Amino acid sequence: MTTVTYMIPNISCGHCVHTIQTEIGEMAGVKSVKADMVSRETVITFEPPATEEKIKALLAEINYPVAA
Ligand SMILES: [Cu+2]
């Protein structure tokens, strides 16, 4: 099990938080997703088959790319 924290600058409101938590939460292997509207940090806990690469790719696809 791995936990990562990503800074996602595009988070601007509760809808963004909901979208991220729903979309990433549906990925196989993702155990929990907690996005914060104020800090714009998102904490994701996952295990295989989910990978950081897949999570970042999906975030970019739904228009919430992780800060470099
Ligand atoms: Cu929003």
CSV table of N, CA, C and O and ligand atoms in Angstrom, one decimal:
chain,number,residue,atom,x,y,z
A,1,MET,N,0.9,-1.2,0.0
A,1,MET,CA,0.0,0.0,0.0
A,1,MET,C,0.9,1.3,0.0
A,1,MET,O,1.8,1.3,0.8
A,2,THR,N,0.6,2.2,-0.9
A,2,THR,CA,1.4,3.4,-1.0
A,2,THR,C,0.5,4.6,-0.8
A,2,THR,O,-0.7,4.6,-1.3
A,3,THR,N,1.0,5.6,-0.1
A,3,THR,CA,0.2,6.9,0.0
A,3,THR,C,1.0,8.0,-0.6
A,3,THR,O,2.2,8.1,-0.3
A,4,VAL,N,0.4,8.8,-1.5
A,4,VAL,CA,1.1,9.9,-2.1
A,4,VAL,C,0.3,11.2,-1.8
A,4,VAL,O,-1.0,11.1,-1.7
A,5,THR,N,0.9,12.3,-1.9
A,5,THR,CA,0.2,13.6,-1.8
A,5,THR,C,0.6,14.4,-3.0
A,5,THR,O,1.8,14.6,-3.3
A,6,TYR,N,-0.4,14.8,-3.7
A,6,TYR,CA,-0.2,15.6,-4.9
A,6,TYR,C,-0.8,17.0,-4.7
A,6,TYR,O,-1.9,17.2,-4.2
A,7,MET,N,-0.1,18.0,-5.3
A,7,MET,CA,-0.6,19.4,-5.4
A,7,MET,C,-1.3,19.5,-6.7
A,7,MET,O,-0.7,19.3,-7.8
A,8,ILE,N,-2.6,19.9,-6.7
A,8,ILE,CA,-3.4,20.0,-7.9
A,8,ILE,C,-3.9,21.4,-8.0
A,8,ILE,O,-5.0,21.7,-7.4
A,9,PRO,N,-3.2,22.3,-8.7
A,9,PRO,CA,-3.6,23.7,-8.8
A,9,PRO,C,-5.0,24.0,-9.3
A,9,PRO,O,-5.5,25.0,-8.9
A,10,ASN,N,-5.5,23.1,-10.1
A,10,ASN,CA,-6.8,23.4,-10.7
A,10,ASN,C,-8.0,23.2,-9.8
A,10,ASN,O,-9.1,23.5,-10.1
A,11,ILE,N,-7.8,22.7,-8.6
A,11,ILE,CA,-8.9,22.6,-7.6
A,11,ILE,C,-9.3,24.0,-7.2
A,11,ILE,O,-8.5,24.8,-6.7
A,12,SER,N,-10.6,24.3,-7.4
A,12,SER,CA,-11.1,25.6,-7.1
A,12,SER,C,-12.4,25.6,-6.3
A,12,SER,O,-12.8,26.7,-5.7
A,13,CYS,N,-13.1,24.5,-6.2
A,13,CYS,CA,-14.3,24.5,-5.4
A,13,CYS,C,-14.7,23.0,-5.0
A,13,CYS,O,-13.9,22.1,-5.4
A,14,GLY,N,-15.7,22.9,-4.3
A,14,GLY,CA,-16.2,21.6,-3.9
A,14,GLY,C,-16.5,20.6,-5.0
A,14,GLY,O,-16.3,19.4,-4.9
A,15,HIS,N,-16.9,21.2,-6.2
A,15,HIS,CA,-17.2,20.3,-7.3
A,15,HIS,C,-15.9,19.6,-7.8
A,15,HIS,O,-15.9,18.4,-8.1
A,16,CYS,N,-14.8,20.4,-7.8
A,16,CYS,CA,-13.5,19.8,-8.2
A,16,CYS,C,-13.1,18.7,-7.3
A,16,CYS,O,-12.7,17.6,-7.7
A,17,VAL,N,-13.3,18.9,-6.0
A,17,VAL,CA,-13.0,17.9,-5.0
A,17,VAL,C,-13.8,16.6,-5.2
A,17,VAL,O,-13.3,15.5,-5.3
A,18,HIS,N,-15.1,16.8,-5.5
A,18,HIS,CA,-16.0,15.7,-5.7
A,18,HIS,C,-15.6,14.9,-7.0
A,18,HIS,O,-15.5,13.7,-7.0
A,19,THR,N,-15.3,15.7,-8.0
A,19,THR,CA,-14.9,15.0,-9.3
A,19,THR,C,-13.6,14.2,-9.1
A,19,THR,O,-13.6,13.0,-9.6
A,20,ILE,N,-12.6,14.8,-8.5
A,20,ILE,CA,-11.4,14.0,-8.3
A,20,ILE,C,-11.6,12.8,-7.4
A,20,ILE,O,-11.1,11.7,-7.8
A,21,GLN,N,-12.3,13.0,-6.3
A,21,GLN,CA,-12.5,11.8,-5.4
A,21,GLN,C,-13.3,10.7,-6.1
A,21,GLN,O,-13.1,9.5,-5.9
A,22,THR,N,-14.3,11.1,-7.0
A,22,THR,CA,-15.1,10.1,-7.7
A,22,THR,C,-14.3,9.4,-8.7
A,22,THR,O,-14.2,8.2,-8.8
A,23,GLU,N,-13.6,10.2,-9.6
A,23,GLU,CA,-12.9,9.6,-10.7
A,23,GLU,C,-11.7,8.7,-10.3
A,23,GLU,O,-11.6,7.6,-10.8
A,24,ILE,N,-10.9,9.3,-9.4
A,24,ILE,CA,-9.8,8.5,-9.0
A,24,ILE,C,-10.2,7.3,-8.1
A,24,ILE,O,-9.6,6.3,-8.1
A,25,GLY,N,-11.2,7.6,-7.3
A,25,GLY,CA,-11.7,6.5,-6.4
A,25,GLY,C,-12.2,5.3,-7.1
A,25,GLY,O,-12.3,4.2,-6.6
A,26,GLU,N,-12.6,5.5,-8.4
A,26,GLU,CA,-13.1,4.4,-9.2
A,26,GLU,C,-12.0,3.5,-9.8
A,26,GLU,O,-12.3,2.4,-10.3
A,27,MET,N,-10.8,4.0,-9.7
A,27,MET,CA,-9.7,3.3,-10.4
A,27,MET,C,-9.4,2.0,-9.5
A,27,MET,O,-9.3,2.1,-8.3
A,28,ALA,N,-9.2,0.9,-10.2
A,28,ALA,CA,-8.8,-0.4,-9.5
A,28,ALA,C,-7.6,-0.2,-8.7
A,28,ALA,O,-6.6,0.3,-9.3
A,29,GLY,N,-7.6,-0.6,-7.5
A,29,GLY,CA,-6.4,-0.5,-6.6
A,29,GLY,C,-6.4,0.7,-5.7
A,29,GLY,O,-5.7,0.7,-4.7
A,30,VAL,N,-7.2,1.7,-6.1
A,30,VAL,CA,-7.2,2.9,-5.2
A,30,VAL,C,-8.1,2.7,-4.0
A,30,VAL,O,-9.2,2.3,-4.1
A,31,LYS,N,-7.5,2.9,-2.8
A,31,LYS,CA,-8.2,2.7,-1.6
A,31,LYS,C,-8.9,3.9,-1.0
A,31,LYS,O,-10.0,3.8,-0.4
A,32,SER,N,-8.2,5.0,-1.1
A,32,SER,CA,-8.8,6.3,-0.6
A,32,SER,C,-8.3,7.5,-1.3
A,32,SER,O,-7.1,7.5,-1.8
A,33,VAL,N,-9.1,8.5,-1.4
A,33,VAL,CA,-8.8,9.7,-2.1
A,33,VAL,C,-9.3,10.9,-1.2
A,33,VAL,O,-10.6,10.9,-1.0
A,34,LYS,N,-8.5,11.8,-0.8
A,34,LYS,CA,-9.0,12.9,0.0
A,34,LYS,C,-8.4,14.2,-0.6
A,34,LYS,O,-7.2,14.5,-0.6
A,35,ALA,N,-9.2,14.9,-1.3
A,35,ALA,CA,-8.8,16.2,-1.9
A,35,ALA,C,-9.2,17.3,-1.0
A,35,ALA,O,-10.3,17.3,-0.3
A,36,ASP,N,-8.4,18.4,-0.9
A,36,ASP,CA,-8.7,19.5,0.0
A,36,ASP,C,-8.8,20.8,-0.9
A,36,ASP,O,-7.9,21.1,-1.6
A,37,MET,N,-10.0,21.4,-0.7
A,37,MET,CA,-10.3,22.5,-1.5
A,37,MET,C,-9.5,23.7,-1.2
A,37,MET,O,-9.2,24.5,-2.1
A,38,VAL,N,-9.0,23.9,0.0
A,38,VAL,CA,-8.2,25.1,0.4
A,38,VAL,C,-6.7,24.9,0.1
A,38,VAL,O,-6.1,25.7,-0.6
A,39,SER,N,-6.2,23.8,0.5
A,39,SER,CA,-4.7,23.6,0.3
A,39,SER,C,-4.4,23.1,-1.1
A,39,SER,O,-3.3,23.2,-1.6
A,40,ARG,N,-5.5,22.5,-1.8
A,40,ARG,CA,-5.4,21.9,-3.1
A,40,ARG,C,-4.5,20.7,-3.1
A,40,ARG,O,-4.0,20.3,-4.2
A,41,GLU,N,-4.3,20.1,-1.9
A,41,GLU,CA,-3.5,18.9,-1.8
A,41,GLU,C,-4.5,17.7,-1.9
A,41,GLU,O,-5.6,17.8,-1.3
A,42,THR,N,-4.0,16.7,-2.5
A,42,THR,CA,-4.9,15.5,-2.6
A,42,THR,C,-4.0,14.3,-2.1
A,42,THR,O,-2.9,14.0,-2.7
A,43,VAL,N,-4.5,13.6,-1.2
A,43,VAL,CA,-3.8,12.4,-0.6
A,43,VAL,C,-4.5,11.2,-1.1
A,43,VAL,O,-5.7,11.0,-1.0
A,44,ILE,N,-3.7,10.3,-1.8
A,44,ILE,CA,-4.3,9.1,-2.4
A,44,ILE,C,-3.5,7.9,-1.9
A,44,ILE,O,-2.3,7.9,-1.9
A,45,THR,N,-4.3,6.9,-1.4
A,45,THR,CA,-3.7,5.6,-1.0
A,45,THR,C,-4.1,4.6,-2.0
A,45,THR,O,-5.3,4.5,-2.3
A,46,PHE,N,-3.1,3.8,-2.4
A,46,PHE,CA,-3.4,2.8,-3.5
A,46,PHE,C,-2.5,1.6,-3.4
A,46,PHE,O,-1.4,1.6,-2.7
A,47,GLU,N,-2.8,0.6,-4.1
A,47,GLU,CA,-2.0,-0.6,-4.3
A,47,GLU,C,-2.2,-1.1,-5.7
A,47,GLU,O,-3.0,-0.6,-6.4
A,48,PRO,N,-1.3,-2.0,-6.2
A,48,PRO,CA,-1.5,-2.5,-7.6
A,48,PRO,C,-2.9,-3.1,-7.8
A,48,PRO,O,-3.5,-3.6,-6.8
A,49,PRO,N,-3.5,-2.9,-9.0
A,49,PRO,CA,-2.8,-2.5,-10.2
A,49,PRO,C,-2.7,-1.0,-10.4
A,49,PRO,O,-2.1,-0.5,-11.4
A,50,ALA,N,-3.1,-0.2,-9.4
A,50,ALA,CA,-3.0,1.3,-9.6
A,50,ALA,C,-1.5,1.6,-9.4
A,50,ALA,O,-0.8,1.0,-8.7
A,51,THR,N,-1.0,2.6,-10.2
A,51,THR,CA,0.3,3.1,-10.0
A,51,THR,C,0.3,4.6,-10.1
A,51,THR,O,-0.7,5.2,-10.5
A,52,GLU,N,1.4,5.3,-9.6
A,52,GLU,CA,1.4,6.7,-9.7
A,52,GLU,C,1.2,7.2,-11.1
A,52,GLU,O,0.6,8.2,-11.3
A,53,GLU,N,1.9,6.5,-12.0
A,53,GLU,CA,1.8,6.9,-13.4
A,53,GLU,C,0.3,6.9,-13.9
A,53,GLU,O,-0.1,7.8,-14.6
A,54,LYS,N,-0.4,5.9,-13.6
A,54,LYS,CA,-1.8,5.8,-14.0
A,54,LYS,C,-2.7,6.8,-13.4
A,54,LYS,O,-3.6,7.4,-14.0
A,55,ILE,N,-2.4,7.1,-12.1
A,55,ILE,CA,-3.2,8.1,-11.4
A,55,ILE,C,-2.9,9.5,-11.9
A,55,ILE,O,-3.9,10.2,-12.2
A,56,LYS,N,-1.7,9.8,-12.2
A,56,LYS,CA,-1.3,11.1,-12.8
A,56,LYS,C,-1.9,11.2,-14.2
A,56,LYS,O,-2.4,12.3,-14.5
A,57,ALA,N,-1.9,10.2,-14.9
A,57,ALA,CA,-2.5,10.2,-16.3
A,57,ALA,C,-4.0,10.5,-16.2
A,57,ALA,O,-4.5,11.3,-17.0
A,58,LEU,N,-4.7,9.8,-15.3
A,58,LEU,CA,-6.1,10.0,-15.2
A,58,LEU,C,-6.4,11.5,-14.7
A,58,LEU,O,-7.3,12.1,-15.2
A,59,LEU,N,-5.6,12.0,-13.8
A,59,LEU,CA,-5.8,13.3,-13.3
A,59,LEU,C,-5.7,14.3,-14.4
A,59,LEU,O,-6.4,15.3,-14.6
A,60,ALA,N,-4.7,14.1,-15.3
A,60,ALA,CA,-4.4,15.0,-16.4
A,60,ALA,C,-5.6,14.9,-17.4
A,60,ALA,O,-6.1,15.9,-17.9
A,61,GLU,N,-6.1,13.7,-17.6
A,61,GLU,CA,-7.2,13.4,-18.5
A,61,GLU,C,-8.5,14.2,-18.1
A,61,GLU,O,-9.3,14.7,-18.9
A,62,ILE,N,-8.7,14.2,-16.8
A,62,ILE,CA,-10.0,14.9,-16.3
A,62,ILE,C,-9.7,16.4,-16.0
A,62,ILE,O,-10.5,17.0,-15.3
A,63,ASN,N,-8.6,16.9,-16.5
A,63,ASN,CA,-8.2,18.3,-16.4
A,63,ASN,C,-7.8,18.8,-15.0
A,63,ASN,O,-8.0,19.9,-14.7
A,64,TYR,N,-7.3,17.8,-14.2
A,64,TYR,CA,-6.7,18.2,-12.9
A,64,TYR,C,-5.2,17.7,-12.8
A,64,TYR,O,-4.9,16.9,-12.0
A,65,PRO,N,-4.4,18.2,-13.7
A,65,PRO,CA,-3.0,17.7,-13.7
A,65,PRO,C,-2.3,18.1,-12.4
A,65,PRO,O,-2.6,19.1,-11.8
A,66,VAL,N,-1.4,17.2,-12.0
A,66,VAL,CA,-0.6,17.4,-10.8
A,66,VAL,C,0.5,18.4,-11.1
A,66,VAL,O,1.1,18.4,-12.2
A,67,ALA,N,0.7,19.3,-10.1
A,67,ALA,CA,1.8,20.3,-10.3
A,67,ALA,C,3.1,19.6,-10.4
A,67,ALA,O,3.4,18.6,-9.8
A,68,ALA,N,4.0,20.2,-11.3
A,68,ALA,CA,5.3,19.6,-11.6
A,68,ALA,C,6.2,19.7,-10.3
A,68,ALA,O,6.0,20.6,-9.5
B,1,CU,CU,-14.4,23.4,-8.9
